[in-house]
Coordinates of C-alpha atoms and ligand atoms in Angstrom, one line a residue:
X14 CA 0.0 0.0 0.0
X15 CA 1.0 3.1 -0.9
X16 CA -1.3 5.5 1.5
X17 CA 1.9 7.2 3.0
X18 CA 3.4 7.5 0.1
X19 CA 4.8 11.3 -0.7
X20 CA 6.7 12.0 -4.2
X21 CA 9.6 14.2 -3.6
X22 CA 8.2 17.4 -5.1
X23 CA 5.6 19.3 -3.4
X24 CA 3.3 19.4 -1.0
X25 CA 0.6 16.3 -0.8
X26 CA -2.7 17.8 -1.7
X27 CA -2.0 20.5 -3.3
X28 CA -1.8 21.3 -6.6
X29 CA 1.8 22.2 -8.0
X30 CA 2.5 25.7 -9.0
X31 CA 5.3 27.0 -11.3
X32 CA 7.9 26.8 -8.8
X33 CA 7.1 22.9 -8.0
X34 CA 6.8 22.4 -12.2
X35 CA 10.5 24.1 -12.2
X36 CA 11.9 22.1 -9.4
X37 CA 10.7 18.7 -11.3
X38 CA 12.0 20.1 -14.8
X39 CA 15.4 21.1 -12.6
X40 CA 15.9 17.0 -11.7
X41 CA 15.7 16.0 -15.1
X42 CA 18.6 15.0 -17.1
X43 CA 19.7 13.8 -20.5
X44 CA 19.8 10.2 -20.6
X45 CA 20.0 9.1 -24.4
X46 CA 20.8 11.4 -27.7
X47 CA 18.0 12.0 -30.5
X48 CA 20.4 13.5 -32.4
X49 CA 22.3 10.0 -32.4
X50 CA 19.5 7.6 -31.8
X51 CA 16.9 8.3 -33.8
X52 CA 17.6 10.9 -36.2
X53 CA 20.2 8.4 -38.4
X54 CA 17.1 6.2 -38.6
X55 CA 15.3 9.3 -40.3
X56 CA 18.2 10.0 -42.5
X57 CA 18.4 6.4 -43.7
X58 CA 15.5 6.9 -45.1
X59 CA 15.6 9.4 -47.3
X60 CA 16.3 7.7 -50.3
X61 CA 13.0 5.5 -50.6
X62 CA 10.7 8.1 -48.9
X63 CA 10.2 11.9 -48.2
X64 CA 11.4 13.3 -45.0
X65 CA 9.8 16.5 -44.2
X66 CA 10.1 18.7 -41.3
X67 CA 7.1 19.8 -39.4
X68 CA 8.2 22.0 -36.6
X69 CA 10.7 21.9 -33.6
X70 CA 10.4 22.1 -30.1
X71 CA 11.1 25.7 -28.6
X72 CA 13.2 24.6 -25.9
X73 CA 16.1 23.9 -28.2
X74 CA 15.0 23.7 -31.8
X75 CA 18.4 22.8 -33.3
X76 CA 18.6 19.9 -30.7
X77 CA 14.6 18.7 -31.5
X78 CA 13.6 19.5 -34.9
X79 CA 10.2 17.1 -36.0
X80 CA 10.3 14.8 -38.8
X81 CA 7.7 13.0 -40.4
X82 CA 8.7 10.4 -43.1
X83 CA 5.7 10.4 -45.9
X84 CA 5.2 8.0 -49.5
X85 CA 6.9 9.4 -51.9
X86 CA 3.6 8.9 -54.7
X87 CA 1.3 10.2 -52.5
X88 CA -1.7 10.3 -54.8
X89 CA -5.2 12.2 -53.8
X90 CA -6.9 8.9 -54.7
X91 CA -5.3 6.6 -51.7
X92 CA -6.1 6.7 -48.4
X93 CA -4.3 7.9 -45.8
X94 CA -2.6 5.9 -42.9
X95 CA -1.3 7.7 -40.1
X96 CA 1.9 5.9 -37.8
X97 CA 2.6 8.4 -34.8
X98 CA 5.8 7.2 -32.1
X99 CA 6.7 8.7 -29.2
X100 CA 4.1 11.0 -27.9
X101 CA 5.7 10.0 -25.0
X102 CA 9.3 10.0 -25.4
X103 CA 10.4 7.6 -22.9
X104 CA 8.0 4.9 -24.6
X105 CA 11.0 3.4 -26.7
X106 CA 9.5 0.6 -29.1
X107 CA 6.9 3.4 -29.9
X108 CA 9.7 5.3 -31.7
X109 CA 12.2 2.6 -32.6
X110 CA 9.2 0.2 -34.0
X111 CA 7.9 3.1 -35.9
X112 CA 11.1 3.9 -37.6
X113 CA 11.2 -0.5 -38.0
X114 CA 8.0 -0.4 -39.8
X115 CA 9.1 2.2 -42.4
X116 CA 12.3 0.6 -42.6
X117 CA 10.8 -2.8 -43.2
X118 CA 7.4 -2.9 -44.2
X119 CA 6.4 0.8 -45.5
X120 CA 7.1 0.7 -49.0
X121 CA 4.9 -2.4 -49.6
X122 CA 2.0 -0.9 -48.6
X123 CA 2.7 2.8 -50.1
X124 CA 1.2 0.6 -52.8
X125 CA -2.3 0.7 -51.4
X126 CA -2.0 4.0 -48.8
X127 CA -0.1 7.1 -48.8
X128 CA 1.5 6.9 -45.4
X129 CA 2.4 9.6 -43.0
X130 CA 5.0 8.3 -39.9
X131 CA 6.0 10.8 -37.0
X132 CA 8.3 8.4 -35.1
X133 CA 9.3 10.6 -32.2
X134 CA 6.8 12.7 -31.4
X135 CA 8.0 14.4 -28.4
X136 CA 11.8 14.1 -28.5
X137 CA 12.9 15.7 -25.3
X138 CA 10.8 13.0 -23.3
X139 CA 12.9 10.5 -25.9
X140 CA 16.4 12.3 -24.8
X141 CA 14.6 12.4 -20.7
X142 CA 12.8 9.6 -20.6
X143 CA 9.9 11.0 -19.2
X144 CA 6.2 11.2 -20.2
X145 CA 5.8 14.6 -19.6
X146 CA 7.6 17.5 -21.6
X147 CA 9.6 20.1 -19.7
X148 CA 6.9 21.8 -18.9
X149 CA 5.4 18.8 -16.7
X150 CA 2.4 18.6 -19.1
X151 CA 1.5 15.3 -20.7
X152 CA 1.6 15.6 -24.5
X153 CA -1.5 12.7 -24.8
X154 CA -3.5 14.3 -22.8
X155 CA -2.9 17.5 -24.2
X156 CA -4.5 16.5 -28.2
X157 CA -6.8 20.0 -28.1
X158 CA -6.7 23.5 -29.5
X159 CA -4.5 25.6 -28.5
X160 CA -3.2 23.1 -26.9
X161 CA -0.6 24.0 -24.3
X162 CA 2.1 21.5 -24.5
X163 CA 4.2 22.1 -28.5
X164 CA 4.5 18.5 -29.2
X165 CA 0.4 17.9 -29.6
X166 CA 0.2 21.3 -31.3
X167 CA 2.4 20.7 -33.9
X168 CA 1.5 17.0 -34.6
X169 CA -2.4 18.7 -35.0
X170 CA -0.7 21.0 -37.5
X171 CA 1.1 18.1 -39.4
X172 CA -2.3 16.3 -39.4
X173 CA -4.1 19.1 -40.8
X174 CA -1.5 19.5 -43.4
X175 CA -2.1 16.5 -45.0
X176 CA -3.5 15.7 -48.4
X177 CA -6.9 13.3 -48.5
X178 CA -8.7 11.4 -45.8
X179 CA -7.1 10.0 -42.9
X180 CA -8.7 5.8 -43.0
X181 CA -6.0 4.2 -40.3
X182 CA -4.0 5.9 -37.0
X183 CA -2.2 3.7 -35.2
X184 CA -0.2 5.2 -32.2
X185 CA 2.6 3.6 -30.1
X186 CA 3.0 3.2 -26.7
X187 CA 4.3 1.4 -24.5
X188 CA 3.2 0.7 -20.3
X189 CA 6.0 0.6 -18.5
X190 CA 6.7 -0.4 -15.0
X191 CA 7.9 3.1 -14.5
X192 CA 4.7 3.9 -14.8
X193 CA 4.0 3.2 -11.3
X194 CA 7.1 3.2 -9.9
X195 CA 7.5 6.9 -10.8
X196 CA 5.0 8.6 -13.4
X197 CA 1.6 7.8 -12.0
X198 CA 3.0 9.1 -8.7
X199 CA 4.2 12.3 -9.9
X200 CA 0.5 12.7 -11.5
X201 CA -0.7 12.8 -8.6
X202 CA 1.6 15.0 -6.9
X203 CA 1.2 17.3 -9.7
X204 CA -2.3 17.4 -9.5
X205 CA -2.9 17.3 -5.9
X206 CA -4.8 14.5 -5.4
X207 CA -4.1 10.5 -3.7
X208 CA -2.1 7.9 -5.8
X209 CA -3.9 5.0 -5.5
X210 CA -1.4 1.6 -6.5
X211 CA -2.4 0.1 -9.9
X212 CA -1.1 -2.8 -11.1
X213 CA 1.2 -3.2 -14.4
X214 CA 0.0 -5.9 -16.8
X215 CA 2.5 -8.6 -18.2
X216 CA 1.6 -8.3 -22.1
X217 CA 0.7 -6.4 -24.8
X218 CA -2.4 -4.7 -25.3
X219 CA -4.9 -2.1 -27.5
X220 CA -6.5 0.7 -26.4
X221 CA -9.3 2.0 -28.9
X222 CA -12.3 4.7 -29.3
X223 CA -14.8 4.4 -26.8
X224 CA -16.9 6.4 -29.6
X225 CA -15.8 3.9 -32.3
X226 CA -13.8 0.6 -31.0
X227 CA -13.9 -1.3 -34.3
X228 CA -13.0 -4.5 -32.7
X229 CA -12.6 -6.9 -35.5
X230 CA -9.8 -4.4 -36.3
X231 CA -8.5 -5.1 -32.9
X232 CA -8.6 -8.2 -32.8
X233 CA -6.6 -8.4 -36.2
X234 CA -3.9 -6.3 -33.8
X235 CA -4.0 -8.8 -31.3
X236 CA -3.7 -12.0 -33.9
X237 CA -1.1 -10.7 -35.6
X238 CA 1.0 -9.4 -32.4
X239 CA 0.5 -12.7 -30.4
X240 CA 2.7 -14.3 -33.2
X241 CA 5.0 -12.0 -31.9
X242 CA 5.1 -11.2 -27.7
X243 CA 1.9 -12.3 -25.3
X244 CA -1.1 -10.5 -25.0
X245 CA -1.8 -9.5 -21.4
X246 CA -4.4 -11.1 -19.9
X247 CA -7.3 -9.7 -17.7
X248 CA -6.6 -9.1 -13.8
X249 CA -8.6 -10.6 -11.5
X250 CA -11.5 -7.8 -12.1
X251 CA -11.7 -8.3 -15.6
X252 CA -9.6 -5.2 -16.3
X253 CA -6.3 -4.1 -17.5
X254 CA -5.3 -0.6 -15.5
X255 CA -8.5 -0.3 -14.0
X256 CA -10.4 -0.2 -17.9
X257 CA -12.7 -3.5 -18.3
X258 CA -11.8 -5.3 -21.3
X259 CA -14.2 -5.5 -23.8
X260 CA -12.2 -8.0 -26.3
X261 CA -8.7 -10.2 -25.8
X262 CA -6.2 -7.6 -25.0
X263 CA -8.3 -4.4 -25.4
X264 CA -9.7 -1.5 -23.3
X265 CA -11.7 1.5 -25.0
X266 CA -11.0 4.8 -23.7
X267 CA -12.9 8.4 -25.0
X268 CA -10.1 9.4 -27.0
X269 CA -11.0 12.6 -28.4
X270 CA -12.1 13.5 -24.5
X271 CA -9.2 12.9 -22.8
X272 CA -7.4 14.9 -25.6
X273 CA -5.1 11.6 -26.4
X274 CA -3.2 11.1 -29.7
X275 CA -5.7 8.1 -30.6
X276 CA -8.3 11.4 -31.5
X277 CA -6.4 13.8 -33.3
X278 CA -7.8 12.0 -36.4
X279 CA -11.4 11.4 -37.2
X280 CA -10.1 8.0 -38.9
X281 CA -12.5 4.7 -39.1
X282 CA -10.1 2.8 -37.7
X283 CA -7.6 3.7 -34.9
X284 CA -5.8 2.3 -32.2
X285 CA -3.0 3.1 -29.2
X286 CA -0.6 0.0 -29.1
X287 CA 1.0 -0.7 -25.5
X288 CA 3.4 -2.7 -25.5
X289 CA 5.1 -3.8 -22.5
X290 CA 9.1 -3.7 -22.4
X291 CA 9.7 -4.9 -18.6
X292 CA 8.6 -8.3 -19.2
X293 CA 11.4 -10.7 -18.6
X294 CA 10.2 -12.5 -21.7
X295 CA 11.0 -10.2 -24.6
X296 CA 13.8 -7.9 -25.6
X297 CA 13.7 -4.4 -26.9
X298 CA 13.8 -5.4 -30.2
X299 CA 10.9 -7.9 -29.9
X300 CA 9.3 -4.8 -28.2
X301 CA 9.8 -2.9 -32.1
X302 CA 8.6 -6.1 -34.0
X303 CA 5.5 -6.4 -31.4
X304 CA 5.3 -2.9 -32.5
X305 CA 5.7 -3.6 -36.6
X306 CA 3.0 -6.3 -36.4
X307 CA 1.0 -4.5 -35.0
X308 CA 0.7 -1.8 -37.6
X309 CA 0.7 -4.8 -40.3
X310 CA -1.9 -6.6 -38.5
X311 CA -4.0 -3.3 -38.7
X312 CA -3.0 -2.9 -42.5
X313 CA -3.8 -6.4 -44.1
X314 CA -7.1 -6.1 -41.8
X315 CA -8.0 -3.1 -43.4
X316 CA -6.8 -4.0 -47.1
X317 CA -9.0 -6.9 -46.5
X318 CA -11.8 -5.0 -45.8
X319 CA -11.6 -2.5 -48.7
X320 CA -11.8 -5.1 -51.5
X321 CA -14.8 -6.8 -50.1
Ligands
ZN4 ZN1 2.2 6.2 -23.7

């Protein structure tokens, strides 16, 4: 149990203010390197694709400039698929399986879709590992106008951008055990209230639209991950992080409410993947693969559908 439990910053009950938001910012630190990580990955793949900037984040824009990596036929007459990585930096297999997928797997269906992939969303949380930006404000929560934290708001404006109708948005996650061990905590330090434990599942999972859960699309997901890493199963209340699930493997949240990545399209078929990396059964890389399938599974589901 966890009822004593105080996070370091602040004062329990109370909401934070800017100094308590400046004294979390001031304990975070540079863990990994974008600049060497990720954005070689981008590079590489210039050649078969179009790399385009679509903004960078104010806090050092050199150090985080945003790509997204597009088809390079993009014709009006194709739907559009959507592959977004990252939203929370510290979510690794979101922006390593992302970059996988266009590496791999993107040019055979650029046949069939015009694809648009933003592998690393929020780059600073990549460099931090953290969920928030510096600003202590979670970018998938934060999917509205005028939206407050510069990651969402210039991911909207990439998604605006774009040429036709958006059919397919799949976004990667990952739950992590950090998530209790440090993130969920410092939610609820941040927003005054009582962190109540929750309990990590062991597997992979979907999270779709409350307002539109196509779940035969999710459970082409699930099929075509499980060849990959295990789907987690239901806890003892028939949930997975306190959401019932409604199918193998997946929970329905109100996307567009919550102002999560999952709704900043108003696709037919969406998804949020969470994938999780702690399980002493996979390695990272099966973490990016889990990832891969699960975008493939989504595809060939959807390709199916269309020439019915
Ligand atoms: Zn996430």
């Amino acid at each position: 149990m966890h009822s004593s439990y105080t996070y370091p910053i602040g004062t329990p009950g109370e909401k934070w203010g800017e100094a308590q938001r400046k004294q979390w910012r001031a304990q975070t630190s540079i863990k990994r390197h974008y600049q060497q990580e990720v954005i070689p990955k981008i590079d590489a793949l210039r050649e078969q694709f179009d790399v385009e900037q679509y903004g960078a984040l104010s806090y050092d824009p050199a150090r985080y400039p945003l790509y997204c990596i597009k088809s390079k036929n993009w014709q009006p007459h194709k739907p559009v698929v959507l592959v977004t990585g990252g939203v929370h930096g510290y979510e690794t297999s979101g922006v390593h399986g992302a970059l996988e997928f266009a590496r791999t797997e993107m040019a055979r269906y650029s046949q069939e879709f015009n694809i648009v992939v933003a592998p690393c969303v929020s780059p600073w949380g990549y460099e931090t590992i953290n969920r928030w930006n510096p600003l202590a404000l979670d970018p998938n929560r934060s999917f509205y106008t005028d939206s407050p934290a510069e990651e969402s708001a210039n991911l909207m404006a990439l998604v605006a951008s774009l040429d036709g109708e958006i059919l397919v948005h799949i976004d990667l996650h990952e739950t992590t055990d950090t998530d209790e061990s440090e993130f969920r905590p410092a939610l609820a330090a941040r927003d005054g209230i009582e962190y109540i434990e929750g309990m990590i599942p062991d597997g992979f999972y979907t999270v779709g639209d409350s307002e539109n859960p196509q779940p035969e699309f999710q459970a082409a997901v699930i099929e075509s991950v499980s060849k990959v890493t295990h789907i987690a199963p239901a806890d003892e209340k028939g949930e997975i992080i306190g959401s019932p699930v409604v199918q193998h493997g997946v929970i329905l949240y109100p996307m567009v409410k919550l102002g999560l990545c999952g709704g900043v399209t108003n696709c037919t078929y969406g998804t949020t993947t969470e994938v999780y990396p702690d399980s002493p059964k996979v390695t990272a890389q099966e973490c990016n693969l889990a990832q891969v399938a699960a975008i493939v599974g989504g595809l060939d589901y959807v390709l199916a559908e269309q020439s019915k």
